[in-house]
Structures are given as C-alpha cells and as structure tokens.
Amino acid sequence: MPRKWTEDEAAGWLTSDAATEMLDLPRRIAASIVATEGGAATVADIASGPGTFLKIFLDMFPESTGIWHDASETMRVTAQTALAQYGPRISWVFGDMYNISASGLPTGLDVVMTSRATHHLTSGELATFYAEVCQLVRPKGWIINLDHAYLGDRWDATFRSARKIVLPKRESGDADSGHRHERPAPSIADHTDALAKAGITTVQTAWQAYYTFLLLARKP
Ligand SMILES: C[S@@+](CC[C@H](N)C(=O)[O-])C[C@H]1O[C@@H](n2cnc3c(N)ncnc32)[C@H](O)[C@@H]1O
C-alpha cells in the first residue's frame, strides 16, 4: 500500500539516524564515479530528507543545480537550513515517490539519486519507481540508489545483528529505522530486475556494508 511518513516519524528519524557517518563514504563514491565519467550539471534527490546526498553532489560539482524532493514538511524545514548556503542552486519539490510523474520534476536530468527510501517498496512498486525515474534522466544519465537490502534467509538476521554492534546508537527498533517496515526490503537482485524492466542493464554495485548497498545505473 503506498504511504508517506508521518511528520512524527520524520522528526523521530532525524534525531536518531545512526548511519549518517557510515554513509558519507558511499555518497562520495557515487559522486566520484559520476565525476570520473564527465560530471553532472543537474541532479535530483528523491526522498531527500535532510538533503545529505544532494549536498555531496553540489559540493563535487560546483556549477551544478539540484532538486530536493520529499513528501515531508519537517524534512523540508531541516533541509532548507542544512542547504542554505546553496541558495538558488536548489529547487524544492514536494512530491510522492510512489507517483513521481505527478511531482512536476523536470526531465533531461544528469543524475537522479535516492537514499534509504526504496526499501519500503514492493517489487511492483520498485519497477514503477525505476521506470518513472528513468523518464527523468537524460540518455546516458545516472540513476543512483543507496539503500538497505534483504540479504536472504542465510545472512539477513546475522548482518542486521552485527551492524548493531558497530552502530549501536538507536535505543529501540531496527538499527536503520525509527519508522515502520511492513515487509522485508527488496534484495539487490530485485533492484537490478526492476532496472532491467525499465530498460537499464548497465548497473554496478559500487559499495556494500552489511545490508546497505550503493547501486549505480546508467541509462542507455
Ligand atoms: C530514511 S529517510 C532518508 C532520507 C535521506 N534520503 C537520507 O538518506 O538521509 C526517508 C525519507 O523518505 C521520505 N518519504 C517517505 N515517504 C515518502 C513518499 N511517499 N514520497 C516522498 N518521500 C517520502 C521521508 O520524508 C524521509 O525524508
């Protein structure tokens, strides 16, 4: 069932995010790989929250403009403070990641990224998500996803428990959440399958720690 976070969930998540430091490296890896293949002038961050991923791209590409996209007013207020230094380089778009085509986002973008948002989606929703994102990206543009995956019965519980030893900050709930999870996250294979359905087969996992992965995909 499509859903958005409540403002209470957004506020609670902001005060208890245990993974920001760990995710700085994969976010920089993503920007460095785009830089190595010619850079980016226009980027959008879907379900951007406080805008941390967007900030790394705006810093890596000083001439670029960015689009912050999210459904939460709490997140918008937080991101506008965190990203104040970028002024008019950022456009602010309120939208639903379950219906991206209705968000009014521009097409022809060099990069559309997202982080820690698609693990709520069913495989059908994931296919729709990538198909809609694909429409926003120019030919040869990038789709980048940093998210949590289900690792299968053999490893999933072990990796989630192990991560809590290294990132123990949360007082309750899943180490990466603070919000409800209605089903196991999609696997990395679910992501590559959904991208393939959108016609994108140039896909690489650039980083993984425990059950969190960075996927870079390039539109034909
Ligand atoms: C776990 S946070 C991740 C924030 C940010 N991408 C990061 O990694 O730091 C998930 C984000 O998804 C946003 N969100 C939840 N449901 C959404 C929806 N249906 N459409 C757009 N954004 C949504 C929340 O407001 C929140 O900012």
CSV table of N, CA and C and ligand atoms in Angstrom, one decimal, residues 3-5 13 27 47-50 69-72 75 95-98 115-116, ligand 1:
chain,number,residue,atom,x,y,z
A,3,ARG,N,2.4,4.7,0.8
A,3,ARG,CA,2.3,5.5,2.0
A,3,ARG,C,3.4,6.6,2.1
A,4,LYS,N,3.1,7.6,2.9
A,4,LYS,CA,4.2,8.6,3.2
A,4,LYS,C,4.5,8.5,4.7
A,5,TRP,N,5.6,9.0,5.1
A,5,TRP,CA,5.9,9.1,6.5
A,5,TRP,C,5.0,10.1,7.2
A,13,TRP,N,13.0,10.2,13.2
A,13,TRP,CA,14.2,9.7,12.4
A,13,TRP,C,15.3,10.7,12.4
A,27,ARG,N,28.3,7.8,-0.4
A,27,ARG,CA,27.8,9.0,-1.1
A,27,ARG,C,28.9,9.7,-1.9
A,47,ALA,N,13.1,11.7,-2.2
A,47,ALA,CA,13.0,11.4,-0.8
A,47,ALA,C,14.3,11.8,-0.1
A,48,SER,N,14.7,13.1,-0.3
A,48,SER,CA,16.0,13.6,0.1
A,48,SER,C,16.1,13.8,1.6
A,49,GLY,N,15.0,13.9,2.3
A,49,GLY,CA,15.1,14.1,3.7
A,49,GLY,C,15.9,15.4,4.0
A,50,PRO,N,17.0,15.3,4.9
A,50,PRO,CA,17.8,16.4,5.2
A,50,PRO,C,18.7,16.9,4.1
A,69,HIS,N,13.7,16.7,-3.3
A,69,HIS,CA,12.3,16.2,-3.4
A,69,HIS,C,12.0,15.3,-2.2
A,70,ASP,N,10.8,15.6,-1.6
A,70,ASP,CA,10.4,14.8,-0.4
A,70,ASP,C,8.9,15.1,-0.2
A,71,ALA,N,8.3,14.3,0.7
A,71,ALA,CA,6.9,14.5,1.0
A,71,ALA,C,6.7,15.1,2.4
A,72,SER,N,7.8,15.4,3.1
A,72,SER,CA,7.7,15.8,4.5
A,72,SER,C,8.0,17.3,4.7
A,75,MET,N,11.0,17.5,7.0
A,75,MET,CA,12.3,17.3,6.3
A,75,MET,C,12.7,18.6,5.4
A,95,GLY,N,6.7,16.1,-3.3
A,95,GLY,CA,6.2,15.1,-4.1
A,95,GLY,C,6.2,13.7,-3.5
A,96,ASP,N,5.5,12.8,-4.1
A,96,ASP,CA,5.3,11.4,-3.6
A,96,ASP,C,6.1,10.5,-4.4
A,97,MET,N,7.1,9.8,-3.8
A,97,MET,CA,7.9,8.9,-4.6
A,97,MET,C,7.2,7.7,-5.2
A,98,TYR,N,5.9,7.4,-4.7
A,98,TYR,CA,5.1,6.4,-5.3
A,98,TYR,C,4.4,6.9,-6.6
A,115,SER,N,18.3,7.8,-1.4
A,115,SER,CA,18.9,7.0,-0.4
A,115,SER,C,18.0,6.7,0.7
A,116,ARG,N,18.0,5.4,1.1
A,116,ARG,CA,17.3,4.9,2.2
A,116,ARG,C,15.8,5.1,2.1
B,1,LIG,C1,15.1,7.2,5.9
B,1,LIG,S1,14.7,8.8,5.3
B,1,LIG,C2,16.1,9.1,4.2
B,1,LIG,C3,16.4,10.5,4.0
B,1,LIG,C4,17.6,10.7,3.1
B,1,LIG,N1,17.3,10.2,1.7
B,1,LIG,C5,18.8,10.1,3.7
B,1,LIG,O1,19.2,9.0,3.3
B,1,LIG,O2,19.4,10.8,4.6
B,1,LIG,C6,13.4,8.5,4.2
B,1,LIG,C7,12.8,9.8,3.6
B,1,LIG,O3,11.7,9.4,2.7
B,1,LIG,C8,10.7,10.4,2.8
B,1,LIG,N2,9.5,9.8,2.3
B,1,LIG,C9,8.7,8.9,3.0
B,1,LIG,N3,7.7,8.6,2.2
B,1,LIG,C10,7.8,9.3,1.1
B,1,LIG,C11,7.0,9.4,-0.1
B,1,LIG,N4,5.9,8.7,-0.3
B,1,LIG,N5,7.4,10.3,-1.1
B,1,LIG,C12,8.5,11.0,-0.9
B,1,LIG,N6,9.3,11.0,0.2
B,1,LIG,C13,8.9,10.1,1.2
B,1,LIG,C14,10.7,10.8,4.2
B,1,LIG,O4,10.1,12.0,4.5
B,1,LIG,C15,12.2,10.8,4.5
B,1,LIG,O5,12.8,12.1,4.3
